[in-house]
Coordinates of C-alpha atoms and ligand atoms in Angstrom, one line a residue:
X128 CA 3.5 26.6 -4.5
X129 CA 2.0 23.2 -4.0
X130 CA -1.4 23.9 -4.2
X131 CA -3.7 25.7 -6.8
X132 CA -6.2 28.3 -5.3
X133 CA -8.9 25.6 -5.7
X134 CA -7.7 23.5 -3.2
X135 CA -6.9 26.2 -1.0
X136 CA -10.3 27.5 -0.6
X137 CA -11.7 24.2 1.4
X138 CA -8.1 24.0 2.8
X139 CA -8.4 27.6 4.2
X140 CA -12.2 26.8 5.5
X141 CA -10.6 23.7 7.6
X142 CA -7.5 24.7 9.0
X143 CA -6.0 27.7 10.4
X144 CA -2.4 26.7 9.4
X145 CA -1.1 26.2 6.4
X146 CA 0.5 22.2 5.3
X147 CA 4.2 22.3 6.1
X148 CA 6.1 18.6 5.1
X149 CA 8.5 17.3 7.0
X150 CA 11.5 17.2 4.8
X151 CA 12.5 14.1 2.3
X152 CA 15.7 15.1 1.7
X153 CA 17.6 12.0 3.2
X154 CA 15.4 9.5 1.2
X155 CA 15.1 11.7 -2.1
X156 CA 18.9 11.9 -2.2
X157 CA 18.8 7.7 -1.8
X158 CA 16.4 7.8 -5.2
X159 CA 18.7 9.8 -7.3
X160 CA 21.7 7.3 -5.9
X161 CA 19.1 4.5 -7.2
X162 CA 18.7 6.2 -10.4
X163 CA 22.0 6.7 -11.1
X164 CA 23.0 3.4 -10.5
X165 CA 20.7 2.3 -12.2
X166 CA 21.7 4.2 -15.6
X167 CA 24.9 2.9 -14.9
X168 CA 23.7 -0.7 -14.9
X169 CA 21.2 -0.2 -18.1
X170 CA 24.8 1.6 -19.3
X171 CA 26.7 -1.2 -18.9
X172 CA 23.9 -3.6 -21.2
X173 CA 22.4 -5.6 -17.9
X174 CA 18.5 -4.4 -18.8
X175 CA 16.9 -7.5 -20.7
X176 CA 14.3 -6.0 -23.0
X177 CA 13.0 -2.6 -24.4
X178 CA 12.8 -0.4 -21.3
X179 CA 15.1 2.4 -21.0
X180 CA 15.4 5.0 -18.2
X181 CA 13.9 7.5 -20.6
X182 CA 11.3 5.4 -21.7
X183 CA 10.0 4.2 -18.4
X184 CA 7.1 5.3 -16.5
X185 CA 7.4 7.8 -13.6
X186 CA 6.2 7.2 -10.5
X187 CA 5.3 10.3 -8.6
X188 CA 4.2 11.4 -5.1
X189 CA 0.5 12.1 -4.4
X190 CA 0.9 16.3 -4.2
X191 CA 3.7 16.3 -6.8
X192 CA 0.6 14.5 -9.9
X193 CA -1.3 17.6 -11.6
X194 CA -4.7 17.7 -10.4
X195 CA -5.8 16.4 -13.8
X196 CA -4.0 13.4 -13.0
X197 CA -5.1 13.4 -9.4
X198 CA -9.0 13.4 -10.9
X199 CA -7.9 11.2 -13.3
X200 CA -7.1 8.0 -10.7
X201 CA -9.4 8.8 -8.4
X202 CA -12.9 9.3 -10.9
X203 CA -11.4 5.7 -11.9
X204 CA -12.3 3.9 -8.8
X205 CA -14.3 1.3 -8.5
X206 CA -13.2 -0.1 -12.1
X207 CA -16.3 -1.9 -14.0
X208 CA -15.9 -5.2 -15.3
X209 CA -13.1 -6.8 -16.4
X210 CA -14.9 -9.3 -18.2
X211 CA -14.6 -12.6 -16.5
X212 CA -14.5 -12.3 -12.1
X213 CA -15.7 -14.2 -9.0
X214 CA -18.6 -12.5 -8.8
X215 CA -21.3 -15.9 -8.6
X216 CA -18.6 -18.3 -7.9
X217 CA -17.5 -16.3 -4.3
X218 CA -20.2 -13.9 -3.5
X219 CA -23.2 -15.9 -3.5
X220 CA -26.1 -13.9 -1.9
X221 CA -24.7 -10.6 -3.4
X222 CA -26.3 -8.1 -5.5
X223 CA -24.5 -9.3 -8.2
X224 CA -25.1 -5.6 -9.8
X225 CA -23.3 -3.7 -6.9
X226 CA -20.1 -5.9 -7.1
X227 CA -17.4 -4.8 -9.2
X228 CA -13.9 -5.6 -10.3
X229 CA -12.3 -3.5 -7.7
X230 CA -14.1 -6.8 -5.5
X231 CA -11.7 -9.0 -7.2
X232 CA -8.9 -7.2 -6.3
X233 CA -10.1 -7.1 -2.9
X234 CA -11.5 -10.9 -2.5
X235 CA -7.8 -11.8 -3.8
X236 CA -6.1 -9.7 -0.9
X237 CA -8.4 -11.6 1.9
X238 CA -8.2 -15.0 0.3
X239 CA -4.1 -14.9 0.6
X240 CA -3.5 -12.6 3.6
X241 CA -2.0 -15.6 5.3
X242 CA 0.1 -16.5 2.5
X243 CA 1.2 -13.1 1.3
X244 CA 2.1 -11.3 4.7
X245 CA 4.5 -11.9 7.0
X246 CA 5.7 -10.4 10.2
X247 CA 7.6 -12.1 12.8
X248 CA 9.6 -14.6 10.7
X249 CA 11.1 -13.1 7.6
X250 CA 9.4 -13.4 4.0
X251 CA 9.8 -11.5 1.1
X252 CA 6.4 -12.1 -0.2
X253 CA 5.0 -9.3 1.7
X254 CA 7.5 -7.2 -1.3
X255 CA 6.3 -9.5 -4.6
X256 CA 3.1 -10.2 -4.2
X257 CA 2.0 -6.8 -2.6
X258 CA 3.7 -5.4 -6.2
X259 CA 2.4 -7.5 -8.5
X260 CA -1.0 -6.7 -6.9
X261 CA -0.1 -3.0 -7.0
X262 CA 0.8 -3.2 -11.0
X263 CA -1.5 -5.3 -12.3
X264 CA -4.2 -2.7 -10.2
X265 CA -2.2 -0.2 -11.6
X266 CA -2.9 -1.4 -15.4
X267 CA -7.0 -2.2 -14.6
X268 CA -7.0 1.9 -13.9
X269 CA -4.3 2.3 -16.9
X270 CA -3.2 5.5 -15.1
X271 CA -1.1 7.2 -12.9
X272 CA 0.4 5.7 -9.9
X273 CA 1.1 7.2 -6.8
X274 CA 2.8 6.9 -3.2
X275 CA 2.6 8.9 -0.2
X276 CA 6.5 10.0 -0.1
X277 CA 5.8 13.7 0.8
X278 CA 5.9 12.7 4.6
X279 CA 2.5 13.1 5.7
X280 CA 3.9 11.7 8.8
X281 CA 3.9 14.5 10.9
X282 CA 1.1 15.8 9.3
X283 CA -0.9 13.6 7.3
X284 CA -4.7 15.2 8.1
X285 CA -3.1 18.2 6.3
X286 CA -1.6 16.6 3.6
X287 CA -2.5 16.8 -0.1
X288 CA -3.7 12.7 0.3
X289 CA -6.1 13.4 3.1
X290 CA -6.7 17.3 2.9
X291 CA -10.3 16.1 2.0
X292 CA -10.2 18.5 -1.1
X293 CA -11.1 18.1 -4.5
X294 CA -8.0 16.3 -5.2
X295 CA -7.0 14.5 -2.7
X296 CA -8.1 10.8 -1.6
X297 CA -10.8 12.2 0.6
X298 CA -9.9 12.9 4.2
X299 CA -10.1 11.8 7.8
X300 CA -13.7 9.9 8.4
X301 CA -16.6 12.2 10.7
X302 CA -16.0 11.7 14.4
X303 CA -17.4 8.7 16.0
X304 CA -16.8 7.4 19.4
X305 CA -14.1 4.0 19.6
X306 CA -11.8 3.1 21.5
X307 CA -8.1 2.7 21.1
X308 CA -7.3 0.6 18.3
X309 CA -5.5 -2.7 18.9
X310 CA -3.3 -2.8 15.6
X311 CA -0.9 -5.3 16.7
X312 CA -1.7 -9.0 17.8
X313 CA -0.2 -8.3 20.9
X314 CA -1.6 -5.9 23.9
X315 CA 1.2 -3.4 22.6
X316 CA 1.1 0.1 21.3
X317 CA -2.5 0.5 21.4
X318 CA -3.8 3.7 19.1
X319 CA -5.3 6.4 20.8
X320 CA -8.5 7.2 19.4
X321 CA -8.4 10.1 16.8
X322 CA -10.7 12.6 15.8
X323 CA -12.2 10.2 12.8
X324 CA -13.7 6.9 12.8
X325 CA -16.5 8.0 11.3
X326 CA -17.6 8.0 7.2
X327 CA -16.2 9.9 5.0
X328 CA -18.2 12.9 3.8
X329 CA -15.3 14.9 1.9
X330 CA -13.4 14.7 -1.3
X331 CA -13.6 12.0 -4.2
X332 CA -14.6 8.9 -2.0
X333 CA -17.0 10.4 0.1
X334 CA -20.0 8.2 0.9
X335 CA -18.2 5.4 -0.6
X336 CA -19.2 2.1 0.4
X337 CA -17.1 -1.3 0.9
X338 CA -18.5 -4.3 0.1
X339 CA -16.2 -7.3 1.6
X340 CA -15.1 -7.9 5.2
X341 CA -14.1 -6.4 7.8
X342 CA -12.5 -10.1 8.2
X343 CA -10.1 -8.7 11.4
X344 CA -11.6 -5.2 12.2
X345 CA -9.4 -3.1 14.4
X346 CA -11.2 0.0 14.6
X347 CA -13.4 -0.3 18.2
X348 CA -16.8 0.6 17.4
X349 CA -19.8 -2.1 19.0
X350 CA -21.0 -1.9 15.0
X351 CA -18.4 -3.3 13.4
X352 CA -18.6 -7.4 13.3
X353 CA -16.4 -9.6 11.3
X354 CA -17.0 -12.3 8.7
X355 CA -15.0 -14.6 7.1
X356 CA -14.8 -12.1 3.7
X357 CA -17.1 -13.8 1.2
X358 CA -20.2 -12.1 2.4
X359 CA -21.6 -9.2 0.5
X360 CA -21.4 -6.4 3.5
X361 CA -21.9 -2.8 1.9
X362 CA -21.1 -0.2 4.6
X363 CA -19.5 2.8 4.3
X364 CA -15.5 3.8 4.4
X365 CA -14.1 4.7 7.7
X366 CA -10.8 6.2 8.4
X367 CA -9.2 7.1 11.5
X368 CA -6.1 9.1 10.6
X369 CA -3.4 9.0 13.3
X370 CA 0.3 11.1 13.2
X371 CA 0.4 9.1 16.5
X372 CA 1.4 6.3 15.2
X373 CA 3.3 7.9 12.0
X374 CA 5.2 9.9 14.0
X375 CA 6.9 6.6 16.1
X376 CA 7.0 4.2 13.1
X377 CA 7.3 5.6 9.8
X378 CA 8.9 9.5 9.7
X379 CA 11.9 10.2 7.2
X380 CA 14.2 9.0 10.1
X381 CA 12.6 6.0 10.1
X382 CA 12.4 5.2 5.8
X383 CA 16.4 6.1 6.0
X384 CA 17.4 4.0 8.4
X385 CA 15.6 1.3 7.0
X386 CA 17.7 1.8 4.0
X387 CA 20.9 2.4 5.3
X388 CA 21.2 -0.2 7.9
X389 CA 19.8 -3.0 6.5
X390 CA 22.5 -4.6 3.7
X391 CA 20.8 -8.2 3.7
X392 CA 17.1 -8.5 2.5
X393 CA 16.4 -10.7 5.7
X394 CA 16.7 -7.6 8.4
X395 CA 15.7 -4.9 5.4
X396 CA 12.0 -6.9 5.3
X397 CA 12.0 -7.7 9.0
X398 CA 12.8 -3.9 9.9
X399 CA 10.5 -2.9 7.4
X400 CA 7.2 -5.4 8.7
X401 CA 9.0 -4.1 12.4
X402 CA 8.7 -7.0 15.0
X403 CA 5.0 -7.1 16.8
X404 CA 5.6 -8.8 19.6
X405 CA 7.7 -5.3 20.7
X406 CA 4.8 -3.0 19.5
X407 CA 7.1 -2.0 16.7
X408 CA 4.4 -1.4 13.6
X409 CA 7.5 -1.1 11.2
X410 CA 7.0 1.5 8.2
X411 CA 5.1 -0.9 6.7
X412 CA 2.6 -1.3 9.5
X413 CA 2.4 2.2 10.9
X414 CA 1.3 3.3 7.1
X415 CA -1.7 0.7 7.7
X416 CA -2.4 2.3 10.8
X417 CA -2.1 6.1 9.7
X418 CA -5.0 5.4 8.2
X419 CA -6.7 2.5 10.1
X420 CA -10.4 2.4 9.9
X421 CA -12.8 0.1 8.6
X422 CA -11.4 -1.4 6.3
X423 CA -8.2 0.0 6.1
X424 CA -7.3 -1.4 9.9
X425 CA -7.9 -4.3 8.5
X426 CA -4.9 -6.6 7.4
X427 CA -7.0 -8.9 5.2
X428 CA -9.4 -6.2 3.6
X429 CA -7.4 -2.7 3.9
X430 CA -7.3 -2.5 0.0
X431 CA -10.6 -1.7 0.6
X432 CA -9.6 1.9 1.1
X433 CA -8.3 3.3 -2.2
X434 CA -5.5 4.6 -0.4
X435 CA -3.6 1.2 0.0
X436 CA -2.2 1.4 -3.0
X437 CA -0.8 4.8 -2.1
X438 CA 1.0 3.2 0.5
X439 CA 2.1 -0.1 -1.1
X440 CA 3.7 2.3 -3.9
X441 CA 5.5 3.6 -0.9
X442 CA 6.7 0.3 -0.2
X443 CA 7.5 -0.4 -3.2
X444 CA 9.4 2.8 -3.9
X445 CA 11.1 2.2 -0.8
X446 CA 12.2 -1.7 -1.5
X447 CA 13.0 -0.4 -5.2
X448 CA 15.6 2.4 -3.8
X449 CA 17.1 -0.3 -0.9
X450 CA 17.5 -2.6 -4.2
X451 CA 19.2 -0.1 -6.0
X452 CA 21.5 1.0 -3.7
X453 CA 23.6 -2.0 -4.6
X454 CA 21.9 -3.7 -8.0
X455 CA 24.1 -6.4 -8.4
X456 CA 23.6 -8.1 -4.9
X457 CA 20.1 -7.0 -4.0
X458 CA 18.1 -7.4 -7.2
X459 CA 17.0 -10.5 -7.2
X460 CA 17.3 -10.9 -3.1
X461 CA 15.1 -13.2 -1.3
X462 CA 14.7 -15.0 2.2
X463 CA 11.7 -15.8 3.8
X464 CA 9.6 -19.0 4.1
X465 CA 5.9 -19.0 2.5
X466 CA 4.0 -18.9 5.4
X467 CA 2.7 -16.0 7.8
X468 CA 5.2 -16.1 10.7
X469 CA 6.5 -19.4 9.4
X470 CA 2.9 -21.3 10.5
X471 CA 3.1 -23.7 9.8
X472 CA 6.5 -24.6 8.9
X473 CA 7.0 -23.9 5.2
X474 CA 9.8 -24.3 3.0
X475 CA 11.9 -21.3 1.7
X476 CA 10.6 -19.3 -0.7
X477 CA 12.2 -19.3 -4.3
X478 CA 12.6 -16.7 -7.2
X479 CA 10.3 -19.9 -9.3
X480 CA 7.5 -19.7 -7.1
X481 CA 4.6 -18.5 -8.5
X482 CA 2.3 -15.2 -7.9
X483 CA -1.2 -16.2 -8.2
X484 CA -4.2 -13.1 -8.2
X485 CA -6.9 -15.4 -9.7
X486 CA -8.9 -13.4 -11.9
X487 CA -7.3 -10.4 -11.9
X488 CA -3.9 -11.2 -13.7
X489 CA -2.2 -14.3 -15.2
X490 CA 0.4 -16.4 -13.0
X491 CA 4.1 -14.8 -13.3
X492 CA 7.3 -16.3 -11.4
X493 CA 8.8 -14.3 -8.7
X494 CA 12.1 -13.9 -10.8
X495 CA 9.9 -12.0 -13.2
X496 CA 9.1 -9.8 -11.0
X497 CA 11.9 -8.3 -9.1
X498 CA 12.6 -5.6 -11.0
X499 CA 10.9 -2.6 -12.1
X500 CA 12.7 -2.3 -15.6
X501 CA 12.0 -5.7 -17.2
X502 CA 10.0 -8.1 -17.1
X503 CA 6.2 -7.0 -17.0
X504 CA 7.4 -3.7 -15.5
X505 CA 9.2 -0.4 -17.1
X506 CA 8.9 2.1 -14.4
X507 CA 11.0 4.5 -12.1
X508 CA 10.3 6.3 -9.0
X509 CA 11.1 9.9 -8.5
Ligands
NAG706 C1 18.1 -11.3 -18.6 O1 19.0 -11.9 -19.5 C2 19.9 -12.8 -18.9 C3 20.9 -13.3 -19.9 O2 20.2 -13.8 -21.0 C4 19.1 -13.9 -18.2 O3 20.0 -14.8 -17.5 C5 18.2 -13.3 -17.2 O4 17.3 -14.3 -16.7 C6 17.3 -12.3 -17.9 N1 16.4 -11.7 -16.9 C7 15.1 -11.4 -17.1 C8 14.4 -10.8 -16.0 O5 14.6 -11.7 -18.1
NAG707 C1 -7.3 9.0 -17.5 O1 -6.4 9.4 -18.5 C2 -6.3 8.5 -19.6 C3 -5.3 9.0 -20.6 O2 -4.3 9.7 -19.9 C4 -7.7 8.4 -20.3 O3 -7.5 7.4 -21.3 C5 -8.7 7.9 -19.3 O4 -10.0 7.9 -19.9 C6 -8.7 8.9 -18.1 N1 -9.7 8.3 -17.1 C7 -10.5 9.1 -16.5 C8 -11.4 8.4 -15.5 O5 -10.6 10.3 -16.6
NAG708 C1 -9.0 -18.9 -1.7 O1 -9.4 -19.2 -3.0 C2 -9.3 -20.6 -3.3 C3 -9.6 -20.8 -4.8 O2 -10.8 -20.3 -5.1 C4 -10.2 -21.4 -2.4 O3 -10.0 -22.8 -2.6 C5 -9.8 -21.1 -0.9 O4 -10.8 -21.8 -0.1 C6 -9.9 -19.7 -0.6 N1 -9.4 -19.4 0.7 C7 -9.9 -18.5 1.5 C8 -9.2 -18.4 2.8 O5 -10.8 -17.8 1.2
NAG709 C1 -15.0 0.8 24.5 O1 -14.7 -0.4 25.2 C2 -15.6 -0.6 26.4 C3 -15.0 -1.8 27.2 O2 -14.8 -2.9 26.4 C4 -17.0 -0.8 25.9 O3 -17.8 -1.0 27.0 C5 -17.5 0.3 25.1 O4 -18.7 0.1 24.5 C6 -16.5 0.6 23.9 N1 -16.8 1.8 23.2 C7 -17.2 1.8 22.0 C8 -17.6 3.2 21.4 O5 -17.3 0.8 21.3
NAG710 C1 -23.5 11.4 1.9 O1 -24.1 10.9 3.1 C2 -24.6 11.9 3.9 C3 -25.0 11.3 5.3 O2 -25.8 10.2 5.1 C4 -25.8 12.6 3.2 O3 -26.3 13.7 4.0 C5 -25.3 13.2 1.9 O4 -26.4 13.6 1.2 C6 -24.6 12.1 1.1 N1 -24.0 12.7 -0.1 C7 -24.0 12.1 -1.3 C8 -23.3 12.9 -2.4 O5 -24.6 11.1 -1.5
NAG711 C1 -18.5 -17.7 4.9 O1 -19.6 -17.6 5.7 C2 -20.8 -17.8 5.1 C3 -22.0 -17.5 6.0 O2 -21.7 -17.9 7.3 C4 -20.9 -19.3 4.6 O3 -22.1 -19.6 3.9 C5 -19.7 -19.6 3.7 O4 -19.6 -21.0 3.4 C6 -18.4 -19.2 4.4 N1 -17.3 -19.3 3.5 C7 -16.1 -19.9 3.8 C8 -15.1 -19.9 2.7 O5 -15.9 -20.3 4.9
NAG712 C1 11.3 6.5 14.1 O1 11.7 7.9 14.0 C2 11.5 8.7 15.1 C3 11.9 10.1 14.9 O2 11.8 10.5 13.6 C4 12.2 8.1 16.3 O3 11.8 8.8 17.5 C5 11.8 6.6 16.5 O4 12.6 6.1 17.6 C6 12.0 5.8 15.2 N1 11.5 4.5 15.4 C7 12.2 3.4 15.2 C8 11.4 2.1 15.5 O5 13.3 3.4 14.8
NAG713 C1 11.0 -8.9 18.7 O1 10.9 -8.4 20.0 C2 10.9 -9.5 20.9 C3 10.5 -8.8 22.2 O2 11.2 -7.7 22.5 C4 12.3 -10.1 20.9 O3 12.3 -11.1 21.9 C5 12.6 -10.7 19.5 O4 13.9 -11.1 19.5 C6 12.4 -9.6 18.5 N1 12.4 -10.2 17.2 C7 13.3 -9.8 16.2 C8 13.3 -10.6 14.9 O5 14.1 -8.9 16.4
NAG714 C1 15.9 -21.2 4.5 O1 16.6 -20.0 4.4 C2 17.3 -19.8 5.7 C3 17.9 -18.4 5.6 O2 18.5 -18.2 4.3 C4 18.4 -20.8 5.8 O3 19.1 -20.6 7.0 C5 17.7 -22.2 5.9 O4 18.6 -23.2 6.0 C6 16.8 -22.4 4.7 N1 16.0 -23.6 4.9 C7 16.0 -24.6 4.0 C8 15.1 -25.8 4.4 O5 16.7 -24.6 3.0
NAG715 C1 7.6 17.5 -5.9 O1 7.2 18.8 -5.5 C2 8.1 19.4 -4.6 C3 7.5 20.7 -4.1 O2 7.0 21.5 -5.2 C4 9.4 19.7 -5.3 O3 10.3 20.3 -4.4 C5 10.0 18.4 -5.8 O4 11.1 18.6 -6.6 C6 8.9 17.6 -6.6 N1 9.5 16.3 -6.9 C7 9.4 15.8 -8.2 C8 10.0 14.4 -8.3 O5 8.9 16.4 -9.1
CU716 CU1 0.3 -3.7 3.4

């Protein structure tokens, strides 16, 4: 039974029917191939360092933590201070009081969108920095880390991420008039309007408020007006959860195909970023906009919404099986130039570059970084 009676009593009050996943099996099975490969590989002495398959941290899906471990990451949001941040230096005309190191972690995000995303031109950065930014996260909560692998695609309202219960990550914002949602930079695929776009008054981040951005809002309401990121903005956290666009761009079908089709890092990223210009959000994309909002429609400021790094350990998880399909030749894996869609022309990207996240973690190479049992990192996904 996935859920405890005290989730089941605000689940019951909501909904008529109860939350049925869509099955994992295909992608699941690809995990225990990675695993197993990978024991084979530690087996056969090619694991620098002290981490060990036993001795590595687990990374589990959202419904599968304990709801002690669910409270546990979500009570820890916003982390207090870090110690030294940006706070004078990059926020001038905030209440310094209000900001708080989860700002850093945002501030980074908007101040390198351009350098860590790509879409139409190929770039693995979208896969290293978006880790290193999920880990070192990951270490300011010292706690559990999540991903959204049980499919709420065909679902996700229902699921145990946006139930709006006790122990979930707070559910679908109120209803508020918008229009479609342009989520693309193309006239393509745009979003019907869902049943949110609203605050959110449920679960652990109701009446939560964002302080950065939006910097390129998506979500259609007159209200919502952009700046460029270093302005102190508190408003509240909007979501607009869509199946409309998880059921097109990122169902089981779609995460196995992705893995299985793709041998070469070049069309494993592309096909995972999709390719705009054909209204194709990719997995990637479409888990942005199953969520969507203000800020989580947002591509500079979406880690504004706690559940980003739900989905980027999705990514991850995903990238880390596609790796592991085939250790030797994917591991360290890389193509891609340094610059969002290649503009302007940048050089190749190499495993020396450098990772920067300002305040919020040192410098580490990119070679450092690509895999998840040395290094920084000792950690598995099941
Ligand atoms: C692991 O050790 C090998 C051999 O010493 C070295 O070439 C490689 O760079 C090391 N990898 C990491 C991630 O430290
Ligand atoms: C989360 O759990 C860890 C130990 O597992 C504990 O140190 C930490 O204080 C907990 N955090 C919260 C917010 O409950
Ligand atoms: C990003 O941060 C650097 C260093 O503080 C700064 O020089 C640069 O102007 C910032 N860029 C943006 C787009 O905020
Ligand atoms: C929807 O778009 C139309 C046309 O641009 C605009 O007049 C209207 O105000 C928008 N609705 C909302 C709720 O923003
Ligand atoms: C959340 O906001 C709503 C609407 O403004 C308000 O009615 C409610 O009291 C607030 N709840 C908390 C816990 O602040
Ligand atoms: C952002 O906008 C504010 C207000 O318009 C301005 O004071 C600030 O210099 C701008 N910052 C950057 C990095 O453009
Ligand atoms: C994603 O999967 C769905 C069915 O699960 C399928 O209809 C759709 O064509 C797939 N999209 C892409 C871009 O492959
Ligand atoms: C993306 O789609 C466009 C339009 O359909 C097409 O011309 C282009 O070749 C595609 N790009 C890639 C990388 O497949
Ligand atoms: C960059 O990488 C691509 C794909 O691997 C390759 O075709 C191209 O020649 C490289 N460019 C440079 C300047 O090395
Ligand atoms: C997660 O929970 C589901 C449903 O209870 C179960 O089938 C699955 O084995 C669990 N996965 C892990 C990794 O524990
Ligand atoms: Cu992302």
């Amino acid at each position: 039974m996935r859920f405890s009676s005290v989730v089941w009593v605000p689940l019951l009050a909501l909904s008529t029917a109860a939350y049925t996943p869509a099955s994992t099996a295909n992608t699941d099975q690809l995990a225990a191939d990675a695993i197993s490969n990978l024991a084979t590989w530690a087996a056969d002495g090619n694991i620098n360092g002290t981490c060990t398959l036993e001795n590595a941290a687990v990374r589990k899906e959202w419904g599968n933590l304990t709801e002690t471990e669910r409270s546990n990451y979500t009570s820890s949001f916003p982390v207090q201070s870090l110690g030294e941040s940006l706070k004078a230096f990059e926020y001038p005309g905030a209440t310094l009081a209000d900001i708080t190191s989860y700002d850093d972690f945002l501030y980074q995000h908007i101040n390198q969108t351009l350098t860590i995303h790509n879409t139409a031109c190929y770039n693995t950065f979208i896969l290293l920095s978006q880790i290193w930014f999920v880990y070192t996260y990951e270490q300011a909560l010292r706690d559990e880390c999540g991903y959204t692998g049980y499919q709420p695609a065909a679902d996700p309202v229902n699921s145990p991420i946006f139930d709006g219960g006790d122990y979930s990550l707070s559910g679908n914002g109120v209803y508020e008039a918008h229009n479609c949602t342009e989520g693309l930079p193309s006239d393509l695929s745009c979003i019907p309007a869902g049943s949110g776009g609203g605050c959110i008054y449920s679960g652990p981040f109701k009446n939560s408020t964002v302080h950065l951005g939006p910097v390129s809002p998506t979500l259609a309401e007159s209200e919502i007006v952009s700046n460029n990121g270093t302005i102190y903005n508190p408003r509240c956290l909007k979501r607009d959860v869509s199946s409309w666009v998880s059921t097109r761009w990122s169902t089981e079908e779609n995460s196995t195909t992705l893995i299985t089709e793709n041998s070469d890092i070049y069309s494993f990223q592309n096909t995972m970023q999709g390719n705009f210009t054909a209204g194709n959000y990719g997995v990637h994309g479409a888990g942005h906009f199953t969520i969507g909002g203000d800020p989580g429609g947002d591509i500079y400021t979406s880690p504004g919404d706690p559940v980003f790094w739900l989905h980027h350990g999705q990514i991850d998880r995903t990238w880390w099986i596609w790796q592991n399909q085939d250790i030797a030749s994917r591991q360290n894996a890389i193509s891609g130039t340094i610059t969002m869609y290649n503009s302007p022309a940048s050089r190749n990207g190499t495993l020396d570059d450098i990772l920067y996240l300002g305040v919020n973690a040192d410098d580490i190479a990119i070679k450092d970084v690509m895999s998840t049992v040395e290094g920084p990192f000792c950690y598995i996904y099941m």
